[in-house]
Short mmCIF file of C-alpha atoms and ligand atoms in Angstrom, two decimals:
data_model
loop_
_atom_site.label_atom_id
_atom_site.label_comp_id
_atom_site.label_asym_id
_atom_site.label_seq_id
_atom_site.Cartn_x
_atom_site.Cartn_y
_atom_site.Cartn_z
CA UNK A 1 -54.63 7.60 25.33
CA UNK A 2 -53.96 5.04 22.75
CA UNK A 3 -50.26 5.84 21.63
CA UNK A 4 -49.94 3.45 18.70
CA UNK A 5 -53.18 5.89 16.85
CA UNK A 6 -50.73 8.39 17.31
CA UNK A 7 -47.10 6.89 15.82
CA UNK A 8 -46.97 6.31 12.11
CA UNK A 9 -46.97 2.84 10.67
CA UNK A 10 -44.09 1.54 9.02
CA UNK A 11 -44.93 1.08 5.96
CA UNK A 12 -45.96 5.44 5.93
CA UNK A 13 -42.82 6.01 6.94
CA UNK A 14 -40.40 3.54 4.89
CA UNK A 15 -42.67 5.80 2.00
CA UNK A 16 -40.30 8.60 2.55
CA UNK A 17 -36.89 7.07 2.91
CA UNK A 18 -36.38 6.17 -0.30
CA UNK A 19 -32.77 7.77 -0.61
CA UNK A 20 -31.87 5.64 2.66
CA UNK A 21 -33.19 2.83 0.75
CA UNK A 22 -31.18 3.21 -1.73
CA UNK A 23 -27.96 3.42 0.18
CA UNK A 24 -28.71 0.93 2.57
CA UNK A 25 -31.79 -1.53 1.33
CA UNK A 26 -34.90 -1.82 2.19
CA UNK A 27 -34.19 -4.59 5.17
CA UNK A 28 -32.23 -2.12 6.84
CA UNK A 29 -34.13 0.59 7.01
CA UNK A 30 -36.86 -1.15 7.81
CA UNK A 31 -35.15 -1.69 11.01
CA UNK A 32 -34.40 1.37 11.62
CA UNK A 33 -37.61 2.49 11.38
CA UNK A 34 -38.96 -0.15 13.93
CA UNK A 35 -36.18 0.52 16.31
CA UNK A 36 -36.92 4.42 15.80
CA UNK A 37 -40.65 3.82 16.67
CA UNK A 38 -40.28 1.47 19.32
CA UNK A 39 -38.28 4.30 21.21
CA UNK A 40 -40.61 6.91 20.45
CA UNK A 41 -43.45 4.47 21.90
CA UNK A 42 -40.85 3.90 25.27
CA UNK A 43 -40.77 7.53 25.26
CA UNK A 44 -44.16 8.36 25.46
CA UNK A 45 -44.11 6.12 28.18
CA UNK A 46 -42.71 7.83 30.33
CA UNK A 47 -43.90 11.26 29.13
CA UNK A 48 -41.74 12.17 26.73
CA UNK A 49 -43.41 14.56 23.91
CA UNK A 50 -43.63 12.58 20.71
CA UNK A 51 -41.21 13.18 18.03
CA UNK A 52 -42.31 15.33 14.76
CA UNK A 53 -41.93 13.64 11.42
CA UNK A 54 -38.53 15.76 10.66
CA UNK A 55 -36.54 14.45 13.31
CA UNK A 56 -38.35 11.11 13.36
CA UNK A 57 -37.18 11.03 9.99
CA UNK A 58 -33.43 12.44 10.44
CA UNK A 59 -33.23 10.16 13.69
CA UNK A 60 -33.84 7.06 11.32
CA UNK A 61 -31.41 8.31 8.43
CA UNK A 62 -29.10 8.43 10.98
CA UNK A 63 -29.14 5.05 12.24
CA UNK A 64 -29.31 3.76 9.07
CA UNK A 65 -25.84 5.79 8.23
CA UNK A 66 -24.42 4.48 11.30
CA UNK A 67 -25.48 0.60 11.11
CA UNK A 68 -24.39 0.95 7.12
CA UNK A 69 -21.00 2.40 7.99
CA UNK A 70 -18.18 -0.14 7.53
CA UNK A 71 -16.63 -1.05 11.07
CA UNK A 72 -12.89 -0.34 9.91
CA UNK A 73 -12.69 3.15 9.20
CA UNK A 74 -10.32 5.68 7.62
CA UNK A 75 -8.29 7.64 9.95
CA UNK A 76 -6.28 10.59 10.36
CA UNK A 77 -3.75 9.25 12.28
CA UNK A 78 -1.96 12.28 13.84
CA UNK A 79 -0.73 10.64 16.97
CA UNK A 80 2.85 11.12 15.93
CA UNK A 81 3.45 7.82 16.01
CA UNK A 82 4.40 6.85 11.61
CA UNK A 83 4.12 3.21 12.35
CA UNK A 84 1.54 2.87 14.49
CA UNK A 85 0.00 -0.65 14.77
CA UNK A 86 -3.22 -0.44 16.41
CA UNK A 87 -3.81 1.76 13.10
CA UNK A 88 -2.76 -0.74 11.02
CA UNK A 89 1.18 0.24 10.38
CA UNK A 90 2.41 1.27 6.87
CA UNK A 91 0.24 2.71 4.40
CA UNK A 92 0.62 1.37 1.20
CA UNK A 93 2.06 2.53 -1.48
CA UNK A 94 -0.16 3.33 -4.66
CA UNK A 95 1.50 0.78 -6.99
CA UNK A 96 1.09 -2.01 -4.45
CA UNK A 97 -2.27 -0.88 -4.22
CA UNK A 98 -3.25 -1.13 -7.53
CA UNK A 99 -1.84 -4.56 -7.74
CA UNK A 100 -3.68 -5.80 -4.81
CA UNK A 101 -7.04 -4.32 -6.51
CA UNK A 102 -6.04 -6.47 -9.69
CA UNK A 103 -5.45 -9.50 -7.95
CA UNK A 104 -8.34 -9.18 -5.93
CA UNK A 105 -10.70 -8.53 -9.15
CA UNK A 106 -9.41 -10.78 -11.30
CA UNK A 107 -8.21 -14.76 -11.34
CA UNK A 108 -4.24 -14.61 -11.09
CA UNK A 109 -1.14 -16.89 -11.38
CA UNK A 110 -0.87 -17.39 -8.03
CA UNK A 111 0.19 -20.69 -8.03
CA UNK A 112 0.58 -21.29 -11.24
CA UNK A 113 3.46 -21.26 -13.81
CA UNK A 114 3.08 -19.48 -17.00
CA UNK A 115 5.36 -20.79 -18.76
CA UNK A 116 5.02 -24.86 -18.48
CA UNK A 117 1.49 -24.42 -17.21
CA UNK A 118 2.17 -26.44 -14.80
CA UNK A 119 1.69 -25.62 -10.80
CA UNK A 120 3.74 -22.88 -9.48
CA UNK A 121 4.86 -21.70 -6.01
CA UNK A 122 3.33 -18.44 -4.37
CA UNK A 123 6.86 -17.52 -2.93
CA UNK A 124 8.64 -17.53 -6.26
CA UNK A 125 6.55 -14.42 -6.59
CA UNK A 126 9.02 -12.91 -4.41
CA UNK A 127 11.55 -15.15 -3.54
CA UNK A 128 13.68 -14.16 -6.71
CA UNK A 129 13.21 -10.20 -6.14
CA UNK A 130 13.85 -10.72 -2.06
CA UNK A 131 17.20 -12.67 -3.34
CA UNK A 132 17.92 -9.51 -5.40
CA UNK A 133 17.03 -6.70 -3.42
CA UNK A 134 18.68 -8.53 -0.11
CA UNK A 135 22.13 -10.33 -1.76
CA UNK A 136 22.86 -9.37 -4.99
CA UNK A 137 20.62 -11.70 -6.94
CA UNK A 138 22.45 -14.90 -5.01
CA UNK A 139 21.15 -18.23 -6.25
CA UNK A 140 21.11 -19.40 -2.67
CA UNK A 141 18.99 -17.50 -1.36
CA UNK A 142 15.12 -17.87 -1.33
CA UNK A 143 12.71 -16.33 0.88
CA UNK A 144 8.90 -17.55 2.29
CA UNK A 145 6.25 -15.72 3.83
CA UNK A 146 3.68 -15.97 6.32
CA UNK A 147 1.27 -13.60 7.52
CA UNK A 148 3.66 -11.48 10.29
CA UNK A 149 7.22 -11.33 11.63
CA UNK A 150 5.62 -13.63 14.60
CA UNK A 151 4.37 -16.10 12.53
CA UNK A 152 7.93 -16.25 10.69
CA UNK A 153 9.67 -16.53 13.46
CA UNK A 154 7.13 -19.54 14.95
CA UNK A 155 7.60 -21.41 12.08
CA UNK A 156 11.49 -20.79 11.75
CA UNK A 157 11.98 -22.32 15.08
CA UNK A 158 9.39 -24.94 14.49
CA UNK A 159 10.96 -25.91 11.33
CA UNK A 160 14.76 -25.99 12.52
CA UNK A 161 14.95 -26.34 16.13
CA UNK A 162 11.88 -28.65 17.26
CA UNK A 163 12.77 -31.08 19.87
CA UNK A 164 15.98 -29.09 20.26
CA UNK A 165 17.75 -26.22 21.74
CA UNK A 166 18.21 -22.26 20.80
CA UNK A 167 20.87 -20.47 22.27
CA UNK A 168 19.45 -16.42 22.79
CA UNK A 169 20.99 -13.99 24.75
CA UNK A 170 19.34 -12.49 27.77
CA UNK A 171 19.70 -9.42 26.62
CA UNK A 172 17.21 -10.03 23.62
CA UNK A 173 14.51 -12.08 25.13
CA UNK A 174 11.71 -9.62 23.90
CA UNK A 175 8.18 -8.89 24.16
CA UNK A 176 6.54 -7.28 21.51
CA UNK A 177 3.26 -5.42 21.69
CA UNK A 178 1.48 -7.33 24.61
CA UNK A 179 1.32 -10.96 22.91
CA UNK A 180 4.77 -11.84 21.82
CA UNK A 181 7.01 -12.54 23.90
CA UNK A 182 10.26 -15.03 22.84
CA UNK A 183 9.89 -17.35 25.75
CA UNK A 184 6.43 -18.08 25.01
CA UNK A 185 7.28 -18.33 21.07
CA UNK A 186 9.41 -20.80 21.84
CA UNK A 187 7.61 -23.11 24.10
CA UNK A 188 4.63 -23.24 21.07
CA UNK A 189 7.43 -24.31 18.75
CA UNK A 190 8.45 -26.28 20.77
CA UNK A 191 12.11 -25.44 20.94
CA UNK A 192 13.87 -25.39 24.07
CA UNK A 193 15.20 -21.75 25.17
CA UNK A 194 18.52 -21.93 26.40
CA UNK A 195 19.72 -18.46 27.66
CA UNK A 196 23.14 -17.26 27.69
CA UNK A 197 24.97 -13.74 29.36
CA UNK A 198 23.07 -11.68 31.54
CA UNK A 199 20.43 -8.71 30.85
CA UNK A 200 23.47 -6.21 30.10
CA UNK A 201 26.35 -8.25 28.56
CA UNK A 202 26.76 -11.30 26.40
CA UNK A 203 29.83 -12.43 25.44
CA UNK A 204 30.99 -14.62 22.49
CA UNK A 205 32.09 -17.28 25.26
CA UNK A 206 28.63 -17.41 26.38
CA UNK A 207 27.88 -18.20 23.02
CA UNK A 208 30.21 -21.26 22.97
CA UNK A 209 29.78 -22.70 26.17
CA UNK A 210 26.21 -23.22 25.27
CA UNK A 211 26.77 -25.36 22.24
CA UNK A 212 26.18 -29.04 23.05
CA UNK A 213 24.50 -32.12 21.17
CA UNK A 214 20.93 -30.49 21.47
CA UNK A 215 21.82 -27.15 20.05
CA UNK A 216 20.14 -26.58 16.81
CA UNK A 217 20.47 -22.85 16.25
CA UNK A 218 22.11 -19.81 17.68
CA UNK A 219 19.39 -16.79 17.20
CA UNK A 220 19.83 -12.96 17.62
CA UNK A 221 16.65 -11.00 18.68
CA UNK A 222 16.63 -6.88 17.47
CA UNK A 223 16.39 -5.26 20.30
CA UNK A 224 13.58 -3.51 18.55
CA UNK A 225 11.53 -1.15 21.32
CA UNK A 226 14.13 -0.76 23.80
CA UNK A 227 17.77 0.16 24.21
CA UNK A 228 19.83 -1.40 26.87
CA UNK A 229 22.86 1.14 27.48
CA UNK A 230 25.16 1.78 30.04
CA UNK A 231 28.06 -0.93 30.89
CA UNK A 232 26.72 -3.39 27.82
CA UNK A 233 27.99 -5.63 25.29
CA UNK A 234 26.35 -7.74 23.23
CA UNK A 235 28.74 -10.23 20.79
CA UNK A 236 29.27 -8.81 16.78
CA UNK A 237 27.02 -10.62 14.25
CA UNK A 238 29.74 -11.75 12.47
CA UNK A 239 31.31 -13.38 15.15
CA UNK A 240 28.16 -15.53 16.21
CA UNK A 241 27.91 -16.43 12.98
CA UNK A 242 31.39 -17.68 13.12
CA UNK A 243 30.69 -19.83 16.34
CA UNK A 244 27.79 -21.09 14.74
CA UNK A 245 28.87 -21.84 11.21
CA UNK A 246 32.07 -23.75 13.24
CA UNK A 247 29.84 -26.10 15.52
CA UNK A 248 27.69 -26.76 12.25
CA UNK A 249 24.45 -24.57 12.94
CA UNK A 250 22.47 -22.17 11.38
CA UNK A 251 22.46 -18.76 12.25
CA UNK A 252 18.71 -16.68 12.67
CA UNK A 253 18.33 -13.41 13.03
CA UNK A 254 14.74 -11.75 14.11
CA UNK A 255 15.65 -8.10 12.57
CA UNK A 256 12.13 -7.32 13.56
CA UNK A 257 11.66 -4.12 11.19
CA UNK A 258 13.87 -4.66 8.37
CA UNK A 259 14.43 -1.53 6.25
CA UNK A 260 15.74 -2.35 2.71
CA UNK A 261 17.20 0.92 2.28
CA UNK A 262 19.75 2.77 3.64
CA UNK A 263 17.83 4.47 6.54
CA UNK A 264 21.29 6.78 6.81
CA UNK A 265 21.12 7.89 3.17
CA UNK A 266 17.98 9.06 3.57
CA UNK A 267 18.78 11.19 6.57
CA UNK A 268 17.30 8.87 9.14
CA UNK A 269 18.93 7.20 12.10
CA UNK A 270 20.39 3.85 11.08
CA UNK A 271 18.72 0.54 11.37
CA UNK A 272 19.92 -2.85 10.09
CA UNK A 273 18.99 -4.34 7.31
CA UNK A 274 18.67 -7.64 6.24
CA UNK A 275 21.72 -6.99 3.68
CA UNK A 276 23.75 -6.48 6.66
CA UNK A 277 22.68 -9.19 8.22
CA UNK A 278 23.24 -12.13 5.55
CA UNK A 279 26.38 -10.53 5.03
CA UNK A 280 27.67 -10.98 8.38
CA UNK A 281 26.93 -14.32 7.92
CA UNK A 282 23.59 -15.10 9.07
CA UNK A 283 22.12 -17.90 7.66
CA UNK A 284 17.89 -16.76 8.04
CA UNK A 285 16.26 -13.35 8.65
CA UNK A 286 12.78 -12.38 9.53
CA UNK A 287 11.31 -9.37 9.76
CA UNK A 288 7.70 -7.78 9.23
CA UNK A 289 6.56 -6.61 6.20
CA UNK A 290 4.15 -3.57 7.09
CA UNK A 291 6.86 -1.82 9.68
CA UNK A 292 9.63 -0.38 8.19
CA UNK A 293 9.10 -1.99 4.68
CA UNK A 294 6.20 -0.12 3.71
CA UNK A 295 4.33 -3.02 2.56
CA UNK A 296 1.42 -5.35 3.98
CA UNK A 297 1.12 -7.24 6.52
CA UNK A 298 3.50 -9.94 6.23
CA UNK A 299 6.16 -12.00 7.65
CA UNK A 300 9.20 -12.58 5.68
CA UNK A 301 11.89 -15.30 5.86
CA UNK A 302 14.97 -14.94 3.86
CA UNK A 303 17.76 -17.01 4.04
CA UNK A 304 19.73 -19.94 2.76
CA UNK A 305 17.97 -21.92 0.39
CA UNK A 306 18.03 -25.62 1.91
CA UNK A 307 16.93 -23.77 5.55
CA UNK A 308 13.78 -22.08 3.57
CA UNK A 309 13.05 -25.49 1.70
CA UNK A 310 12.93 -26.98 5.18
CA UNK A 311 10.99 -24.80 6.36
CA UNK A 312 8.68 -24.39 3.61
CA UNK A 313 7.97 -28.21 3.68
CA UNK A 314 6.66 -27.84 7.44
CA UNK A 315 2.60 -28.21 8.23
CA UNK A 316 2.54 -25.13 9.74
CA UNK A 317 3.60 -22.89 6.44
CA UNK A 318 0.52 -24.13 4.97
CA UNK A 319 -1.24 -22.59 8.18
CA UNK A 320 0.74 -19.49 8.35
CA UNK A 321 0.53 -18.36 4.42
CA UNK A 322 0.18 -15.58 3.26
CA UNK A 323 -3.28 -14.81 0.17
CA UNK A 324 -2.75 -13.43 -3.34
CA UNK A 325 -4.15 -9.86 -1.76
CA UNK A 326 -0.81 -9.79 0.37
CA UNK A 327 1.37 -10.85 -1.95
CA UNK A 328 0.70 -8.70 -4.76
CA UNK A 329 0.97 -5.92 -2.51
CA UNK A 330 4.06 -7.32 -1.05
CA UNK A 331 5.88 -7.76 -4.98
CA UNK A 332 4.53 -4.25 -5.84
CA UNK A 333 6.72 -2.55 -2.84
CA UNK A 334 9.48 -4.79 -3.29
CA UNK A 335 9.77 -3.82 -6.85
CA UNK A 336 9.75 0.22 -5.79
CA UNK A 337 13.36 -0.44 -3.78
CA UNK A 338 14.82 -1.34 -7.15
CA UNK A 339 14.67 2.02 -7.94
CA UNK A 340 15.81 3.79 -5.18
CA UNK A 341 16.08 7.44 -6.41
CA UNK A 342 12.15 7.76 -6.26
CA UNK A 343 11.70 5.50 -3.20
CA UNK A 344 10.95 8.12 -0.68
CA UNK A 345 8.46 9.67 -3.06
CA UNK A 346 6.61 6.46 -4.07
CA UNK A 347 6.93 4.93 -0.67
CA UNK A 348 4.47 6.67 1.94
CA UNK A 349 6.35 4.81 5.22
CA UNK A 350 9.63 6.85 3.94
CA UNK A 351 8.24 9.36 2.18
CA UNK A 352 6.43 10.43 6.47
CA UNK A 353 9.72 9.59 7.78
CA UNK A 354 11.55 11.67 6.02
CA UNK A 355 9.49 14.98 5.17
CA UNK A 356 10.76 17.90 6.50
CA UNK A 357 10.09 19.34 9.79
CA UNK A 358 9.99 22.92 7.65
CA UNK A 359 7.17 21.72 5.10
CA UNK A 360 5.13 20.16 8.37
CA UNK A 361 5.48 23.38 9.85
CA UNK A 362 4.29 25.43 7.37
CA UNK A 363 1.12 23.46 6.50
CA UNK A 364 0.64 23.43 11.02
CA UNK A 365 0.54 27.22 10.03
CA UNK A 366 -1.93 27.24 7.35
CA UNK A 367 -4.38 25.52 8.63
CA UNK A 368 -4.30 26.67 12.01
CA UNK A 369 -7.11 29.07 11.59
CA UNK A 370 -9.39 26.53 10.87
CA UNK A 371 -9.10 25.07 14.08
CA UNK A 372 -8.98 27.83 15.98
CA UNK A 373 -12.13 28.79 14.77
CA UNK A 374 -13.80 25.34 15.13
CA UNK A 375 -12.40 24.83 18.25
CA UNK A 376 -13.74 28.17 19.40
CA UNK A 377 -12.99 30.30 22.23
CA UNK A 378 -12.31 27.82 24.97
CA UNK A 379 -8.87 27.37 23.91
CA UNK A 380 -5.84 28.77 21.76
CA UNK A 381 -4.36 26.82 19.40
CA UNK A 382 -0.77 27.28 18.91
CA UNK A 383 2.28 25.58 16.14
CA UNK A 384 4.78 23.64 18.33
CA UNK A 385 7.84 21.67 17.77
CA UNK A 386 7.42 18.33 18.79
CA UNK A 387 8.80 14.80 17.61
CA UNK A 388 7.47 12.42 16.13
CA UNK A 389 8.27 8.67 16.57
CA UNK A 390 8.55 5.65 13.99
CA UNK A 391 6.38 2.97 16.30
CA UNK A 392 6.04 -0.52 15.64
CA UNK A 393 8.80 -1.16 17.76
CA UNK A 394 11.39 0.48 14.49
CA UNK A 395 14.30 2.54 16.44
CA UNK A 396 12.73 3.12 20.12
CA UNK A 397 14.82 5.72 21.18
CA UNK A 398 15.18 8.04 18.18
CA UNK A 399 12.21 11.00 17.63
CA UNK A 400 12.03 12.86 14.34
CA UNK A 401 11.65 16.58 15.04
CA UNK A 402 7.78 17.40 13.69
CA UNK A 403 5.26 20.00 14.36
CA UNK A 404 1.95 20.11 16.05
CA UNK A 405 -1.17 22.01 16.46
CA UNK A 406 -1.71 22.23 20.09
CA UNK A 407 -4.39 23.18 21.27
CA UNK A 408 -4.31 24.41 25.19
CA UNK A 409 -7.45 25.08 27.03
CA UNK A 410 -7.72 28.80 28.48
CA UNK A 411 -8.80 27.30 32.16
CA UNK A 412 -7.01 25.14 34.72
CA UNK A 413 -7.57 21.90 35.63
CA UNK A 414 -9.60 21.72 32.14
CA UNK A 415 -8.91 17.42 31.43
CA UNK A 416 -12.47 17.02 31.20
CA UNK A 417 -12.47 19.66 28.60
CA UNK A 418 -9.25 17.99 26.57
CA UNK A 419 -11.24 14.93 26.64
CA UNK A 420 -14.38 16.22 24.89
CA UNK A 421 -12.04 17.83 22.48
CA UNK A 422 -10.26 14.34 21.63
CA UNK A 423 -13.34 12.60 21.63
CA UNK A 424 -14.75 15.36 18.92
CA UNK A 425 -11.90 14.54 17.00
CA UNK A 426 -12.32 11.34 16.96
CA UNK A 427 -16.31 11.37 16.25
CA UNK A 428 -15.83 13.57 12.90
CA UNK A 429 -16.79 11.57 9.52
CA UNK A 430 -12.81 10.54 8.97
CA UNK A 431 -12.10 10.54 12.75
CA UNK A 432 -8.97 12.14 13.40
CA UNK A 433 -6.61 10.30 16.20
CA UNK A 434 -3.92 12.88 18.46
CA UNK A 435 -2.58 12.96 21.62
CA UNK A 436 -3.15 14.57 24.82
CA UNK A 437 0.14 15.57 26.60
CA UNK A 438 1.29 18.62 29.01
CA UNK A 439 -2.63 19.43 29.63
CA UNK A 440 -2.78 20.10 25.99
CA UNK A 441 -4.38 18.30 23.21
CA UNK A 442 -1.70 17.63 19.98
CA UNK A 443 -2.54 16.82 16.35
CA UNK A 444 1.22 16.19 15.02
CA UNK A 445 0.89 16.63 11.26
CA UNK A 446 3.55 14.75 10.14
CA UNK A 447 1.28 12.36 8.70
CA UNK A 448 -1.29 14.72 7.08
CA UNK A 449 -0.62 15.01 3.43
CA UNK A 450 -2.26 17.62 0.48
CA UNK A 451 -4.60 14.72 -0.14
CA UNK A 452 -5.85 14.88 3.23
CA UNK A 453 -5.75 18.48 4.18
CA UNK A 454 -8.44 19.76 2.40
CA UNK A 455 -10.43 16.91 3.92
CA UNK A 456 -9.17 17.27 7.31
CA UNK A 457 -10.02 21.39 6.82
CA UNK A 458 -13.21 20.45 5.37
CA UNK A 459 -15.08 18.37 8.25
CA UNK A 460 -13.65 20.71 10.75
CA UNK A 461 -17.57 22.62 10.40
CA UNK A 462 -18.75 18.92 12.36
CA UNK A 463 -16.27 19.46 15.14
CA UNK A 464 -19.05 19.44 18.20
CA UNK A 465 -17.41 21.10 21.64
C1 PLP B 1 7.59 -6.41 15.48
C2 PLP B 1 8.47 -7.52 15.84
C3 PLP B 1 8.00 -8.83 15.82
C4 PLP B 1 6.59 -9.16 15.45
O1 PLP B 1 6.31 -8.79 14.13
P1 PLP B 1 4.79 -8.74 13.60
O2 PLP B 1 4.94 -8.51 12.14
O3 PLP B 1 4.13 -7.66 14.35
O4 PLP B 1 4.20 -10.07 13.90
C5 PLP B 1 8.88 -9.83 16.15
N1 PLP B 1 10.14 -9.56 16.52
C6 PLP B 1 10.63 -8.30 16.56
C7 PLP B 1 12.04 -8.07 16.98
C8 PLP B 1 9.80 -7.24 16.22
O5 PLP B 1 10.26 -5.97 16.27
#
C-alpha cells in the first residue's frame, strides 16, 4: 500500500490552521505539520492505524503551543521556600516593575546628566538614595553595583586586596548555593586568604596577630545558611573594625541578604542590616539585591566613598555592571523603604514574609475543595500547619509558621503515586511547584495571593492523575 496517497499534503493541512498561524507564523507551523506527518508515516510503519484529521489536527496545535511557549515560565511557587533561587528569588514589586517596563521601552538617562548634559554615572542613580536609606544621607558614602552579591564581593577583593592578604575567620569561610565558595572567590581575585580562629571560635587576638605588611583588609562573612552554636564566639563588629581602622585597613563586610528594614519591627526574626553594619564601623558592605531586598538581581556595594571610587575604577566593574532594566528596578524598590509605613504592602518579599499564618489558613480552607475534587478519590486532602522558610540563604534556622494543603494518598507505600501527583502539578498551564514530605505531597500557600487564587482554582479542571 502506498502510504503517502493516504496522508494529507502539507499545504491541505496548513489550510486549516490558520488560528495556529496566527499565534505562531506560518514557519512554525509548517513544522509542525511536517514533524506531525512524518510520525504518522513512522507509524504506519509499523502498523499503527492512521490518525483522523481531528487529532491530526489537535496533535499539530499542540506542538505548535508547546514549541511557541516561552522557555521561562510563570510559576506557582508553593514550595514554602519565600526566597527561593532556582525560582528566581524576590518578586518584584509593582512600582519597580513599571519602571523597568519604561526603561526598557523607551531611551533613558542612563548615563547621562540632565542637567549639564553632559555624561553621567549609572550608580548615581542609586548611590545618593543607598547613602540615604543606609547612613543618614552621609556625603561619604557611595554605593556601586554589579550584577549579584558574588560579583560584588569578586570585585571588592579584586579592587582592594589584589596581590595581598584578607584576614577571614574560619568560622565564615562559606559556600553558597553550589558555586560560591570564599576560598575559591578569593583565589580568582586574586587575594590571598589568610584564616584566623578555628571553625567554632574567633577571637579579636586572632584578628591581630594576623595583621602584617601584606594585610590589606580584614572581612566578615554572614554566616548566611548555617548557624554554628554550641561553645562559639565570633569577635563584635565593632571591635574588628577597631583593629582594622588602628593598623590602617578597611573593613568589608559580606552581609549576604541585607534587609533595609527592621526585620524585628515587622514581626520577623532579626537580621542585620547594612545600617548596622556601617555603623559599627565597617568601612564596605555587600549584599544581594533580589534576597531580602525585594529587588532584582543585583549586587550592591556600599561603603566609604574613596574605597567605592577604587573600586569603581577597576576593569572588572565594567564586566560586572549592572543594565538600565536592573537598575530602574533596583531605584524603584529602594525608593519604597523611604516610606516605611506601606513597605510590607508595596513590597511582595515582606509583604509573604510577614502575612499571617491565620489569613494563609483560611484561604488553605477555601480552596480545599477544589483540590479534593481534582485530585479525586485516591487521596484526602487535608489543612496543616507547617513552616515556611525565607531561602536564599536569609536566616537558616528560623521557619515562619504557614499552612499547607496536604494531600496524603489513601494506600501505603503510594511514592509512585505522590510523584504523578507532583509531576501533574507541575505540567498544569502555570505549573505549580510543592513539596513532597512525610509520604505526603504539600502545596504551602504562603505564597499564593488573591491574584493567583482564582488562577490556581481555575486550571485545577487540567490536573491529569
Ligand atoms: C547569597 C550570598 C552570596 C551570593 O549572593 P548572590 O546575589 O546570590 O550572588 C554571597 N555571600 C553571602 C553571605 C550570601 O548569603
Amino acid at each position: 500500500m502506498n502510504e503517502k496517497r493516504l496522508l494529507p499534503a502539507v499545504d491541505r493541512v496548513l489550510q486549516q490552521l490558520s488560528e495556529a498561524i496566527e499565534i505562531h507564523g506560518r514557519q512554525l507551523v509548517t513544522g509542525c505539520v511536517r514533524a506531525e506527518l512524518a510520525a504518522a508515516r513512522e507509524g504506519l510503519k509499523h502498523g499503527l492505524p492512521l490518525p483522523d484529521e481531528a487529532n491530526l489536527l489537535a496533535a499539530i496545535r499542540r506542538r505548535a503551543d508547546e514549541a511557541g511557549r516561552a522557555n521561562l515560565r510563570a510559576v506557582f511557587n508553593l514550595t514554602g521556600t519565600v526566597l527561593h533561587t532556582n525560582l528566581g528569588r524576590a518578586q518584584l514589586a509593582e512600582e519597580a516593575i513599571a519602571a523597568m517596563v519604561d526603561a526598557a521601552r523607551s531611551p533613558c538617562a542612563l548615563e547621562y546628566d540632565l542637567a549639564s548634559g553632559g555624561r553621567g554615572d549609572r550608580d548615581d542613580l542609586v548611590s545618593g538614595l543607598l547613602a540615604e536609606l543606609i547612613a543618614g544621607g552621609s556625603p561619604d558614602i557611595a554605593a556601586t553595583i554589579v550584577n549579584n552579591n558574588a560579583a560584588a564581593v569578586l570585585l571588592t577583593l579584586n579592587a582592594l586586596a589584589q596581590g595581598k592578604e584578607a584576614v577571614v575567620s574560619r568560622g565564615e569561610l562559606v559556600e553558597i548555593g553550589g558555586a560560591f565558595r570564599i576560598p575559591d572567590v578569593m583565589r580568582r581575585a586574586q587575594v590571598k586568604l589568610h584564616e584566623i580562629g578555628t571553625t567554632n571560635r574567633t577571637h579579636a587576638k586572632d584578628f591581630q596577630e594576623a595583621i602584617n605588611p601584606k594585610t590589606a583588609l580584614l572581612m566578615k562573612i554572614h554566616t548566611s545558611n548555617y548557624a554554628v552554636t554550641g561553645f562559639t564566639a565570633a569577635v563584635d563588629e565593632k571591635i574588628i573594625a577597631e583593629i582594622a581602622h588602628v593598623a590602617g585597613l578597611p573593613f568589608v563586610i559580606d552581609l549576604g541578604s541585607g534587609t533595609l528594614c527592621d526585620f524585628a519591627a515587622q514581626g520577623l526574626p532579626a537580621e542585620p542590616t547594612p545600617q548596622q553594619a556601617l555603623a559599627a564601623g565597617a568601612d564596605i558592605v555587600t549584599f544581594s539585591g533580589d534576597k531580602l531586598l525585594g529587588g532584582p538581581q543585583a549586587g550592591l556595594i556600599v561603603g566609604r566613598k574613596d574605597l567605592i571610587a577604587k573600586i569603581k575604577k577597576n576593569p572588572l566593574k565594567r564586566a560586572l555592571r549592572v543594565g538600565k532594566t536592573t537598575l530602574a528596578a533596583l531605584e524603584a524598590t529602594l525608593r519604597l523603604y523611604r516610606d516605611p509605613d506601606r513597605l510590607a504592602q508595596r513590597l511582595p518579599t515582606l509583604r509573604l514574609l510577614t502575612r499571617p499564618v491565620a489569613e494563609i489558613t483560611v484561604l488553605a480552607e477555601r480552596v480545599l475543595p477544589a483540590v479534593q475534587a481534582a485530585i479525586g478519590t485516591q487521596a484526602s486532602v487535608t489543612v496543616e500547619a507547617c513552616s515556611s522558610q525565607i531561602g536564599s540563604g536569609a536566616l537558616p534556622v528560623e521557619r515562619l509558621p504557614s499552612a499547607a494543603l496536604v494531600v496524603r494518598p489513601h494506600a501505603k507505600k503510594a511514592g509512585k503515586f505522590l510523584l504523578t501527583v507532583e509531576a501533574a502539578f507541575r505540567s498544569l498551564p502555570m505549573p505549580v511547584i510543592g513539596y513532597i514530605r512525610d509520604d505526603a505531597y504539600h502545596l504551602d500557600l504562603r505564597c499564593l495571593e488573591a491574584e493567583g487564587e482564582a488562577r490556581f482554582v481555575a486550571q485545577l479542571q487540567y490536573l491529569k492523575i
